[in-house]
PDB file of C-alpha atoms and ligand atoms in Angstrom:
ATOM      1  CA  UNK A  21      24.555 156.088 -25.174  1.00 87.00           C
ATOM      2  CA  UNK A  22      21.449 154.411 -26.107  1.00 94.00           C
ATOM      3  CA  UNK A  23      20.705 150.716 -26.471  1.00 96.00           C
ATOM      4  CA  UNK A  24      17.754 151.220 -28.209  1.00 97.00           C
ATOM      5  CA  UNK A  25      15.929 153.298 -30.456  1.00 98.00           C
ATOM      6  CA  UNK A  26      12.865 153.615 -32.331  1.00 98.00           C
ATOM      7  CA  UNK A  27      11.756 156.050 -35.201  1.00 97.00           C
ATOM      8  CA  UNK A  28       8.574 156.489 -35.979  1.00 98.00           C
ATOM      9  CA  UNK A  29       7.927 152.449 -36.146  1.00 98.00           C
ATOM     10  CA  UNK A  30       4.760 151.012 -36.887  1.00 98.00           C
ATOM     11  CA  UNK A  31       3.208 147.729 -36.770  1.00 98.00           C
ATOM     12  CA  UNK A  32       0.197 146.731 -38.971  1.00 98.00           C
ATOM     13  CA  UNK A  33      -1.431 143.190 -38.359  1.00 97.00           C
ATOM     14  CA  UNK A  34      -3.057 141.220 -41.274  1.00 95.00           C
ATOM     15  CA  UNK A  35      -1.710 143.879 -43.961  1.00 93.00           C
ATOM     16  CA  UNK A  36      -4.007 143.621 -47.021  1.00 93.00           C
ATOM     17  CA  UNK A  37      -6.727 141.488 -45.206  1.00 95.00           C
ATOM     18  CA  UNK A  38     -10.221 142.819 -43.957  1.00 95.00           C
ATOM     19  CA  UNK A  39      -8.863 142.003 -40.547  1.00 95.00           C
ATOM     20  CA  UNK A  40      -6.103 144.805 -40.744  1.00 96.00           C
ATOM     21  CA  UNK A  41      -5.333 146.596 -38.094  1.00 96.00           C
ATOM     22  CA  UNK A  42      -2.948 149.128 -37.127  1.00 97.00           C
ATOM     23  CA  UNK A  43      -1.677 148.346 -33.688  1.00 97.00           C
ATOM     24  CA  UNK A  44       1.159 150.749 -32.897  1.00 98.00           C
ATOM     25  CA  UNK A  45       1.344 154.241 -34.658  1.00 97.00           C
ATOM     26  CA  UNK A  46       4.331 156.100 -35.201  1.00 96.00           C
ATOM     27  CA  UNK A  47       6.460 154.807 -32.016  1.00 97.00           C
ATOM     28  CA  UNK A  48       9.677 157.072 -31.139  1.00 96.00           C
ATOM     29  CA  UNK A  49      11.601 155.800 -27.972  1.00 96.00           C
ATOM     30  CA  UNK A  50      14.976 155.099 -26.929  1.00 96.00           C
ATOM     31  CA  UNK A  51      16.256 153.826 -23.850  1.00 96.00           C
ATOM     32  CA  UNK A  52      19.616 154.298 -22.456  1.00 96.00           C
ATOM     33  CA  UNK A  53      22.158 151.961 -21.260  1.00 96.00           C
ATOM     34  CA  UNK A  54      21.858 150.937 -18.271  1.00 97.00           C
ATOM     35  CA  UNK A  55      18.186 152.526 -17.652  1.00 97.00           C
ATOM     36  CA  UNK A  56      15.403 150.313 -15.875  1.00 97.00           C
ATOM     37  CA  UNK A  57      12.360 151.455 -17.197  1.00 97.00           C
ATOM     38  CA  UNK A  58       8.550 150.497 -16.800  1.00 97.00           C
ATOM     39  CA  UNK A  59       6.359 149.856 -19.722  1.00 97.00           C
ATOM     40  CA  UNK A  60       2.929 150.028 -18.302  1.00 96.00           C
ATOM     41  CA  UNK A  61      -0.790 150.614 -20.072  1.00 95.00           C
ATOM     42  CA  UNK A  62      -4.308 148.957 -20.719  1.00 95.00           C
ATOM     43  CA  UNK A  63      -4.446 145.330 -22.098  1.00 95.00           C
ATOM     44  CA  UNK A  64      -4.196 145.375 -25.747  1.00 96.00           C
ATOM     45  CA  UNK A  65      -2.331 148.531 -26.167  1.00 96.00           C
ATOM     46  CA  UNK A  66       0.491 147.181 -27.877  1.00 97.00           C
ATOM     47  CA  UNK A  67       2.641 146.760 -24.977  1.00 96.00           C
ATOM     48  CA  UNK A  68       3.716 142.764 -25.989  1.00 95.00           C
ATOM     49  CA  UNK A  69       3.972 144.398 -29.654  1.00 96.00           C
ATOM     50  CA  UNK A  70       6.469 146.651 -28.327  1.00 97.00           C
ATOM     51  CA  UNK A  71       8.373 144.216 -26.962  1.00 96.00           C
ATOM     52  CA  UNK A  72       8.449 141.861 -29.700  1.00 95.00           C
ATOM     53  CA  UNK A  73       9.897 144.423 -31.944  1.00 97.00           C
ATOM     54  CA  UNK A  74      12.648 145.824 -29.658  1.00 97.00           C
ATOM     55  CA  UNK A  75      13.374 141.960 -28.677  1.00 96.00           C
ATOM     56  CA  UNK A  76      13.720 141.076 -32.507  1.00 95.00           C
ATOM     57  CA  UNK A  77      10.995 138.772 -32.701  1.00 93.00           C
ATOM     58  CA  UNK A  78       8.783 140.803 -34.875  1.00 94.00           C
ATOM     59  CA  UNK A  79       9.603 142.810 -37.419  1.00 95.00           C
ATOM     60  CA  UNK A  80       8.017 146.511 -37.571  1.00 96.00           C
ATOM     61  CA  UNK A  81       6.375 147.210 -40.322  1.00 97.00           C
ATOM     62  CA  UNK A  82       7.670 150.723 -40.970  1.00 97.00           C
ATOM     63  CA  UNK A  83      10.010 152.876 -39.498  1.00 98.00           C
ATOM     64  CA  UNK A  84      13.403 152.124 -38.400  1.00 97.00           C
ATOM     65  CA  UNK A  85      14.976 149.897 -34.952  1.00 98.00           C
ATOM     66  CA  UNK A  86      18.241 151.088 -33.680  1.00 97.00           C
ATOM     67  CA  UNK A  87      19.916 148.611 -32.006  1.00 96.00           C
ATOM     68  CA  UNK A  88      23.454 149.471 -30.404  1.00 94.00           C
ATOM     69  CA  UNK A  89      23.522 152.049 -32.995  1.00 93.00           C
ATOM     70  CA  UNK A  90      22.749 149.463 -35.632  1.00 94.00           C
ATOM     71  CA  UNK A  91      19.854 149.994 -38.154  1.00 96.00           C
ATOM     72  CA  UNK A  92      18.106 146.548 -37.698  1.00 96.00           C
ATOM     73  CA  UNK A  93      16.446 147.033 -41.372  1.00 93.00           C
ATOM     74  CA  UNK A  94      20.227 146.424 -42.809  1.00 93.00           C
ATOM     75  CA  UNK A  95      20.717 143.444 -41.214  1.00 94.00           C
ATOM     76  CA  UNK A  96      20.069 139.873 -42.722  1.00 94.00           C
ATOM     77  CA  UNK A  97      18.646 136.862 -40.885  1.00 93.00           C
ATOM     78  CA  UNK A  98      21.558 135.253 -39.664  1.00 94.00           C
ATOM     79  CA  UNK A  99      22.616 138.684 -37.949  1.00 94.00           C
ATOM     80  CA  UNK A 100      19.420 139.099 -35.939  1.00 94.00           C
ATOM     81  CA  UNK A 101      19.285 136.130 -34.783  1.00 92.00           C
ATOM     82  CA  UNK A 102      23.196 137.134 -33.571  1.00 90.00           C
ATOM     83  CA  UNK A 103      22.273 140.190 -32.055  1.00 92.00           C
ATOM     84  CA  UNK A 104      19.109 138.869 -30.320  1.00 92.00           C
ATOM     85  CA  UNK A 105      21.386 135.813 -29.030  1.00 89.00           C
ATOM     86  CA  UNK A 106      23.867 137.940 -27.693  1.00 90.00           C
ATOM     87  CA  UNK A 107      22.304 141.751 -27.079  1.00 94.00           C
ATOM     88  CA  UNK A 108      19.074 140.780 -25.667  1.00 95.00           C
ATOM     89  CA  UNK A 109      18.049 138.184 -22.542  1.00 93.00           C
ATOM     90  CA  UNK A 110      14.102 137.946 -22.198  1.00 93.00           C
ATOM     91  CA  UNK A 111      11.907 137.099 -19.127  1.00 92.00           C
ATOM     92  CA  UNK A 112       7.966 136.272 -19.550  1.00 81.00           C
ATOM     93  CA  UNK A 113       5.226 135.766 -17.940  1.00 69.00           C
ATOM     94  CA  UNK A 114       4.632 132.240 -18.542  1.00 62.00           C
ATOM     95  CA  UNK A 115       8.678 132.004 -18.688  1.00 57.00           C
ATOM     96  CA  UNK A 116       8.636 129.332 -21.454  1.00 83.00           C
ATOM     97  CA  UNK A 117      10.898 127.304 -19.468  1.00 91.00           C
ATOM     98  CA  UNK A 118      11.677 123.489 -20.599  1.00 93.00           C
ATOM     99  CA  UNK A 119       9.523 121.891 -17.752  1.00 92.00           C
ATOM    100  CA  UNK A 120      11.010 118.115 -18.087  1.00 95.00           C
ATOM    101  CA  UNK A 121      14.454 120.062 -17.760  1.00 96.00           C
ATOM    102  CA  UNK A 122      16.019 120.730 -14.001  1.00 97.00           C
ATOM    103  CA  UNK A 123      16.719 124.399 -13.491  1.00 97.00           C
ATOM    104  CA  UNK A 124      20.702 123.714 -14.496  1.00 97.00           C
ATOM    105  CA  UNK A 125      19.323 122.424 -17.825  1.00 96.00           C
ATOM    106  CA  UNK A 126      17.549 125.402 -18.296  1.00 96.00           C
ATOM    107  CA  UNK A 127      20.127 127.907 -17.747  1.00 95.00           C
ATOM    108  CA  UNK A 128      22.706 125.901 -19.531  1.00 95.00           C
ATOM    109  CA  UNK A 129      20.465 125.924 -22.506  1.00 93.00           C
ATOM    110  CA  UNK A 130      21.094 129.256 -23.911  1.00 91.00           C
ATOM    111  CA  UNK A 131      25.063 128.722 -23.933  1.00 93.00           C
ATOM    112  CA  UNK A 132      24.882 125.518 -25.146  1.00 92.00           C
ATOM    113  CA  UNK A 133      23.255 126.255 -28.251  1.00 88.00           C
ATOM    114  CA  UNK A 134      25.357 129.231 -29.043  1.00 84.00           C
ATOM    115  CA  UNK A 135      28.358 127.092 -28.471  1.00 78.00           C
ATOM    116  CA  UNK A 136      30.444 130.248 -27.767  1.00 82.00           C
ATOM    117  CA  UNK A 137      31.230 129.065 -24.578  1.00 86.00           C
ATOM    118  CA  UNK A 138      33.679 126.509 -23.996  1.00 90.00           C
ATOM    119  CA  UNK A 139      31.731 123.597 -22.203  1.00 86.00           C
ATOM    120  CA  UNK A 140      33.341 123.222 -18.722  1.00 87.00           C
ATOM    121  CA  UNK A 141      32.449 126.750 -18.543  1.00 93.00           C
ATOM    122  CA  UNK A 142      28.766 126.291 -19.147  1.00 95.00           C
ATOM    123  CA  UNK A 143      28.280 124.535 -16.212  1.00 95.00           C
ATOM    124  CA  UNK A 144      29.855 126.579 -14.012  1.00 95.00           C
ATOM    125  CA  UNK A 145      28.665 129.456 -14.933  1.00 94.00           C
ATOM    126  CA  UNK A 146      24.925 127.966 -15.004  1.00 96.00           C
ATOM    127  CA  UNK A 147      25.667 126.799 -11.024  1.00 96.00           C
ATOM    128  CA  UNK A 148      27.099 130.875 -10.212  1.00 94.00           C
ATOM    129  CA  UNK A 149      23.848 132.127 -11.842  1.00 93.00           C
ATOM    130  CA  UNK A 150      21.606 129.926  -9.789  1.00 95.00           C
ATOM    131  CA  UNK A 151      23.436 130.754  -6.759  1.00 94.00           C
ATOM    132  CA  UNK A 152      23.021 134.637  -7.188  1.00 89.00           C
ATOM    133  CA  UNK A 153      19.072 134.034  -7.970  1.00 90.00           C
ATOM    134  CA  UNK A 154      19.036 132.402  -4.729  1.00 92.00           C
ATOM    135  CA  UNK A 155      18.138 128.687  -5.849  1.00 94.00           C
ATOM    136  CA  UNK A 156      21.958 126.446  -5.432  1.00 94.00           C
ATOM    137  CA  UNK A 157      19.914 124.343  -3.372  1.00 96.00           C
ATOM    138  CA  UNK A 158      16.994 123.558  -5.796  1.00 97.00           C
ATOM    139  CA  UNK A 159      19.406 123.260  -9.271  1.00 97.00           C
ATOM    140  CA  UNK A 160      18.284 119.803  -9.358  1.00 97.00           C
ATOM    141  CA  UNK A 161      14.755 120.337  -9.857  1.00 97.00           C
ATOM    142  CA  UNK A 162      13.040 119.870 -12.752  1.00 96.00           C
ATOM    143  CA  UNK A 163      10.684 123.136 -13.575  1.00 94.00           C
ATOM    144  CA  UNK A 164       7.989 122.183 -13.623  1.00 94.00           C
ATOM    145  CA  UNK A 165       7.700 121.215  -9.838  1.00 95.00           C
ATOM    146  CA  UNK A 166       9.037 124.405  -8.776  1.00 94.00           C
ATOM    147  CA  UNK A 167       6.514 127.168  -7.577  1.00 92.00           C
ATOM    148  CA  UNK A 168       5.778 129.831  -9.660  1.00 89.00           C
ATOM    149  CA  UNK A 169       8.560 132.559  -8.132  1.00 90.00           C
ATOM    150  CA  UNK A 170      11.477 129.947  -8.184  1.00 92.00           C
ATOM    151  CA  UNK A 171      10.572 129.274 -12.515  1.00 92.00           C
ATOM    152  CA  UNK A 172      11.129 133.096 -12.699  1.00 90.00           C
ATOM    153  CA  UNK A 173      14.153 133.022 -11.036  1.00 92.00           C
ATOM    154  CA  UNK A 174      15.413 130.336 -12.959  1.00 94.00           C
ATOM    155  CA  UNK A 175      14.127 132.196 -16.235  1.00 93.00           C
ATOM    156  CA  UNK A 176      15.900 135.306 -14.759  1.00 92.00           C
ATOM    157  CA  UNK A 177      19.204 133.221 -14.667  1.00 93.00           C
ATOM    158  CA  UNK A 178      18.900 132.068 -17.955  1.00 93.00           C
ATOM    159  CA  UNK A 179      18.161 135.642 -19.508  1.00 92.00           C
ATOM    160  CA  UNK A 180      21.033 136.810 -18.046  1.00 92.00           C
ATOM    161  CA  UNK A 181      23.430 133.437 -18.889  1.00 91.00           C
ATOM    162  CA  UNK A 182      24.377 135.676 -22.126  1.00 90.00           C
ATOM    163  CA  UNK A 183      25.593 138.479 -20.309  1.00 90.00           C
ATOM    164  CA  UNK A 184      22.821 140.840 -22.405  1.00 94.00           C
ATOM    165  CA  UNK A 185      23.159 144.256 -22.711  1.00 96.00           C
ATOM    166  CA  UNK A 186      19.093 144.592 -22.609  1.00 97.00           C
ATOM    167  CA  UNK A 187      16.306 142.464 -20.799  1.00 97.00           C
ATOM    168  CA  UNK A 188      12.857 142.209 -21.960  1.00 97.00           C
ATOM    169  CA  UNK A 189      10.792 140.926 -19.076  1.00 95.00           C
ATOM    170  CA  UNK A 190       6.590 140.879 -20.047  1.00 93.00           C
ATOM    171  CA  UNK A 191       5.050 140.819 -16.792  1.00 91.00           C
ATOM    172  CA  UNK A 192       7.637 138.812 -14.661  1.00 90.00           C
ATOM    173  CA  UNK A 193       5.755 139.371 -11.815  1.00 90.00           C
ATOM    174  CA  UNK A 194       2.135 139.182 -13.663  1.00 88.00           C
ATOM    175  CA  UNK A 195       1.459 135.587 -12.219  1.00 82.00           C
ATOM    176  CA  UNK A 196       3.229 136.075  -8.550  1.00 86.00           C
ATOM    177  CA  UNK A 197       2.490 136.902  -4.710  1.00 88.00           C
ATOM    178  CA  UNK A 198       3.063 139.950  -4.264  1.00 92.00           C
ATOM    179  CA  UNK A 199       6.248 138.522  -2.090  1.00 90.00           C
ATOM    180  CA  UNK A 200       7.507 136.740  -4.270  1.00 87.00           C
ATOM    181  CA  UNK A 201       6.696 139.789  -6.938  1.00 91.00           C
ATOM    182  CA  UNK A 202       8.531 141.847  -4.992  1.00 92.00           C
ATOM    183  CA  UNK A 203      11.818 139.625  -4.885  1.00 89.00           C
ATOM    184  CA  UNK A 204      11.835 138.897  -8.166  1.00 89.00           C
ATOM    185  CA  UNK A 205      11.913 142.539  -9.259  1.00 93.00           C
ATOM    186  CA  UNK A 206      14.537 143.187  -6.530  1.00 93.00           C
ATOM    187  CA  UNK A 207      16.764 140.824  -8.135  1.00 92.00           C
ATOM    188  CA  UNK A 208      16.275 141.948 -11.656  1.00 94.00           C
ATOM    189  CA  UNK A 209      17.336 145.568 -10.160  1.00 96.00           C
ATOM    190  CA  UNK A 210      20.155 144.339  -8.525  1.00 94.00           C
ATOM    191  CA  UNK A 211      21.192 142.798 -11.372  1.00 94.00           C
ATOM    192  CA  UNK A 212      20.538 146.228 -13.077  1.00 96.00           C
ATOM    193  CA  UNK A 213      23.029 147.887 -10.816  1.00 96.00           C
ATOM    194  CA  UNK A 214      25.902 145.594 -11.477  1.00 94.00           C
ATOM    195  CA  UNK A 215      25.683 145.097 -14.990  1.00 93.00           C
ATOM    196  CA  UNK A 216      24.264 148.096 -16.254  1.00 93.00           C
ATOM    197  CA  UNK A 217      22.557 146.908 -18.854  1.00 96.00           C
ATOM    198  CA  UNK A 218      19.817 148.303 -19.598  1.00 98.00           C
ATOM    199  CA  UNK A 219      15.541 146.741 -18.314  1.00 97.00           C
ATOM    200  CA  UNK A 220      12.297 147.525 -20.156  1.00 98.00           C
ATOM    201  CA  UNK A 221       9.729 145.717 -18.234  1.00 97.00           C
ATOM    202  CA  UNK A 222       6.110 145.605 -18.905  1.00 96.00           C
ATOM    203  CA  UNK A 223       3.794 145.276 -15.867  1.00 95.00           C
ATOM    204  CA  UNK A 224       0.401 146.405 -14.409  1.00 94.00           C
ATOM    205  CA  UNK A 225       2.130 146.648 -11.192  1.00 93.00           C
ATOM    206  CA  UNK A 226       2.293 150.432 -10.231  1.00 94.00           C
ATOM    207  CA  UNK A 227       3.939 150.161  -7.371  1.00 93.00           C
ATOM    208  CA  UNK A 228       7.030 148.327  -8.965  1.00 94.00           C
ATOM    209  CA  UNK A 229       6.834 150.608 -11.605  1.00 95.00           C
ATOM    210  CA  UNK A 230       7.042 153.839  -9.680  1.00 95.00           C
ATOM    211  CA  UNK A 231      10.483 152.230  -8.300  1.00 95.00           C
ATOM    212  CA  UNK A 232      12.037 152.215 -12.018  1.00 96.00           C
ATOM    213  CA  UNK A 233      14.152 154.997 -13.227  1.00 95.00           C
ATOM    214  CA  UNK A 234      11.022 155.907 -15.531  1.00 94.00           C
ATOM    215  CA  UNK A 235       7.736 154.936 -16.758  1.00 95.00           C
ATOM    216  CA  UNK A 236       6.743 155.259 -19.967  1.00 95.00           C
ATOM    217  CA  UNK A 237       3.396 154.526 -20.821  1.00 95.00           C
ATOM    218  CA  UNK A 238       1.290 153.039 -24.098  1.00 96.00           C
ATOM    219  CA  UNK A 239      -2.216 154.174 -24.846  1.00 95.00           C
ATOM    220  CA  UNK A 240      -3.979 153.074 -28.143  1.00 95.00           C
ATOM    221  CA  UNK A 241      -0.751 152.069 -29.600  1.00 97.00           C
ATOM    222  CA  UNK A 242       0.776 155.451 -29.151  1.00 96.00           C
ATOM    223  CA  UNK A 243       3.575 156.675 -26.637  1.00 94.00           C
ATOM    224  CA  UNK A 244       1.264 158.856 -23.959  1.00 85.00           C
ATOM    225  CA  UNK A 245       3.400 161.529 -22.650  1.00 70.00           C
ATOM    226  CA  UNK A 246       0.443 162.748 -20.441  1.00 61.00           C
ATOM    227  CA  UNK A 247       0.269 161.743 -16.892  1.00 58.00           C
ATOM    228  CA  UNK A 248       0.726 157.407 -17.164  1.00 55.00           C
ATOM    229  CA  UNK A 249      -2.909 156.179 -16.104  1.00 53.00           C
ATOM    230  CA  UNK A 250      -2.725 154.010 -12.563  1.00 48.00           C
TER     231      UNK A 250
HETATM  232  P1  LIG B 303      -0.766 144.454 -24.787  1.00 84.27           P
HETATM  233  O1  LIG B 303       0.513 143.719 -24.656  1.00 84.27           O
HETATM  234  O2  LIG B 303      -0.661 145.889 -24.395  1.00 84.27           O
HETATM  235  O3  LIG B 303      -1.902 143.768 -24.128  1.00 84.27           O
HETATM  236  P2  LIG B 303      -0.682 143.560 -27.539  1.00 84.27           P
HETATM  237  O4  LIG B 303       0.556 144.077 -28.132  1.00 84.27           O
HETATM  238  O5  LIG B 303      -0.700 142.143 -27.090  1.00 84.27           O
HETATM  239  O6  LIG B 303      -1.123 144.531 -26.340  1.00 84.27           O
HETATM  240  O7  LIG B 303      -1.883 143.774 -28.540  1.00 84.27           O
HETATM  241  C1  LIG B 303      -2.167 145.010 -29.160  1.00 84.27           C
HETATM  242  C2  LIG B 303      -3.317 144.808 -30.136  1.00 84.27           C
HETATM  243  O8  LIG B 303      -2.842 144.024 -31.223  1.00 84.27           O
HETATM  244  C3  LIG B 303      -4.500 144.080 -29.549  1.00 84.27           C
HETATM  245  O9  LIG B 303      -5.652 144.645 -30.116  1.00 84.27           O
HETATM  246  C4  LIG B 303      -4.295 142.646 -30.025  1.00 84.27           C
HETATM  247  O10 LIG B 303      -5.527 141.973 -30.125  1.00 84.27           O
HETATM  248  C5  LIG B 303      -3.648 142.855 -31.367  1.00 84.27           C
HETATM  249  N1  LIG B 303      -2.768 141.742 -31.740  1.00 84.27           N
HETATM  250  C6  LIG B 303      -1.719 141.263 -31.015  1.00 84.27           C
HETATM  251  N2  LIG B 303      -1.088 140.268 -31.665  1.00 84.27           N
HETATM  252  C7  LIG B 303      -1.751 140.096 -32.827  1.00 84.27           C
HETATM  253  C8  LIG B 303      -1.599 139.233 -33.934  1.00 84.27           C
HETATM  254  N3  LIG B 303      -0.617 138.313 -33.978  1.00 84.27           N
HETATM  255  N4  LIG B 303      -2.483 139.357 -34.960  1.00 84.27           N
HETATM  256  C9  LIG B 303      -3.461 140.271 -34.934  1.00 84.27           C
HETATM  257  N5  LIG B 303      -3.665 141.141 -33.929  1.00 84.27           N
HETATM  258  C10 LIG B 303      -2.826 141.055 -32.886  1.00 84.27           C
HETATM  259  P1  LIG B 304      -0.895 140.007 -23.757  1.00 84.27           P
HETATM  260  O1  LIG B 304      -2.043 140.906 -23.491  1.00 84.27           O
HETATM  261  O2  LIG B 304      -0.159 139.599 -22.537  1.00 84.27           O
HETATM  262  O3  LIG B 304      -0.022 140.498 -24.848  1.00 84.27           O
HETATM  263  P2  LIG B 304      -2.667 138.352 -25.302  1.00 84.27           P
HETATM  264  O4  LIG B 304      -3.488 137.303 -24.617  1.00 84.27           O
HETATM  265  O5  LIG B 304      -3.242 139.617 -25.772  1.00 84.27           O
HETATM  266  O6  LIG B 304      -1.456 138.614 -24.285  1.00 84.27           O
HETATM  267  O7  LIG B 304      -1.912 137.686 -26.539  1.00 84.27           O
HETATM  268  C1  LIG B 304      -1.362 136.398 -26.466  1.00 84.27           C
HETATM  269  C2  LIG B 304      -0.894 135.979 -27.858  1.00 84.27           C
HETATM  270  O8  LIG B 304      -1.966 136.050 -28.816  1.00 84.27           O
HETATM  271  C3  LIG B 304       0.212 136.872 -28.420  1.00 84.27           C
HETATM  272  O9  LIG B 304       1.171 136.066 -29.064  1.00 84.27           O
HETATM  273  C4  LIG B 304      -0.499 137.758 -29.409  1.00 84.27           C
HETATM  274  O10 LIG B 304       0.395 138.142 -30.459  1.00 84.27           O
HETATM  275  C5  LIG B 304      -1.617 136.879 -29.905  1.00 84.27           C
HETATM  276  N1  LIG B 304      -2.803 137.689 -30.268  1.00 84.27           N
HETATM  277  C6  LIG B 304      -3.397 138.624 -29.507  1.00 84.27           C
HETATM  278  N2  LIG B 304      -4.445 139.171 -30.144  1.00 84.27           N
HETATM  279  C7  LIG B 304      -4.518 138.545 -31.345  1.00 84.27           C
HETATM  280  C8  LIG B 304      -5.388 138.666 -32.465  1.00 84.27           C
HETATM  281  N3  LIG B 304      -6.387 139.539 -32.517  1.00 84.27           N
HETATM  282  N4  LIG B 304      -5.164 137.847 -33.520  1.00 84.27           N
HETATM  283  C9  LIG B 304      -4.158 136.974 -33.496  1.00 84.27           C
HETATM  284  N5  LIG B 304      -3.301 136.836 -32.485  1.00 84.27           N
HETATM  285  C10 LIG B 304      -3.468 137.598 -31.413  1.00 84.27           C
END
């Protein structure tokens, strides 16, 4: 079964403008469930594009998303944001985390505002997740005066506080030790293993990479099936 797929999707930039530019050409992919997959290639070959449009923060400008076996183009605004709520947990880089907000707070945040969870439940389940990322001690914390491998964590918690069936994670490990790189992308396969849902994780890191289930690698804004540069 696949979580995602693409067909033949392309993304233009600036359509119509003298700054137009085509930035991924006819993309086909899909990824299965419960696959852990690299997304590796040079900076500014679409990689973050990618992402955006699989995570349903970007729309493609042609050619179709399959999500969960759902066209994405049939589906109004109110559904997407559904489906990205629910289907999709996402981990960055600079993890976007709300820094005047303790670690709870920020795992809490993504049930709260769905309200699909009855409140003495959020909570609780907030506290589990921070106890299976390794940080019940530091819950109290506010983010932003935790070090850079414990704000991953914590944004690794809150992608999963959804129960996703598909994690985005742009360069989780971009901005870490290559300790604390390591744990971090230990975790996020463990979590793989449990849940089986399904990683696509963008990194520079070939190491890491060559420890997914497989690479697949962007050049020029195209899928390169050749031998993934290192
Ligand atoms: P990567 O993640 O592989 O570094 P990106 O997807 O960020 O690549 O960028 C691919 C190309 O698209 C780059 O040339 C970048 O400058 C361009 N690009 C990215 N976002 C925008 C945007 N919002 N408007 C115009 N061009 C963009
Ligand atoms: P990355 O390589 O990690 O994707 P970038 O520094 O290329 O990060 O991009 C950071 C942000 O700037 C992204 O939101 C991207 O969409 C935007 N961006 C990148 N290139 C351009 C561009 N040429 N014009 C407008 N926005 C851009």
């Amino acid at each position: 079964d696949d979580i995602i797929k693409l067909d033949k999707v392309c993304k233009v930039y600036n359509p119509g403008q003298p700054s137009e530019t085509e930035v991924l050409h006819d993309i086909d992919l899909s990824l299965a469930s419960g696959e852990f997959v690299a997304l590796i290639g040079p900076s500014g070959s679409g990689k973050s594009t990618l992402l955006n449009i699989i995570g349903l923060l970007d729309k493609p400008t042609s050619g179709r998303l399959m999500i969960k076996g759902q066209d994405t183009n049939f589906l109004g605004e109110a559904e997407i944001t559904r489906l990205r709520g629910h289907t999709i947990g996402f981990v960055f880089q600079y993890h976007y985390l709300i820094s005047a907000f303790t670690a709870l707070e920020n795992v809490m945040m993504p049930m709260l505002v769905d309200r699909g969870f009855p409140s003495a439940e959020i909570e609780k389940r907030a506290r589990d997740l921070l106890i299976r990322v390794g940080l019940e001690k530091v819950s109290g914390h506010l983010a932003m005066n935790m070090s850079g491998g414990q704000q991953q964590r914590v944004a690794i918690a809150r992608a999963l506080a959804m129960q996703p069936d598909l994690i985005l994670a742009d360069e989780p490990t971009g901005n870490l030790d290559t300790k604390s790189a390591d744990s971090v992308f230990a975790l996020m396969r463990e979590f793989n293993q449990e849940s089986g849902a399904s990683y696509l994780i963008v990194t520079h890191n070939m190491e890491l990479a060559r420890r997914c289930d497989r690479i697949i690698s962007v050049v020029d804004g195209r899928i390169d099936i050749g031998r993934p540069y290192a």
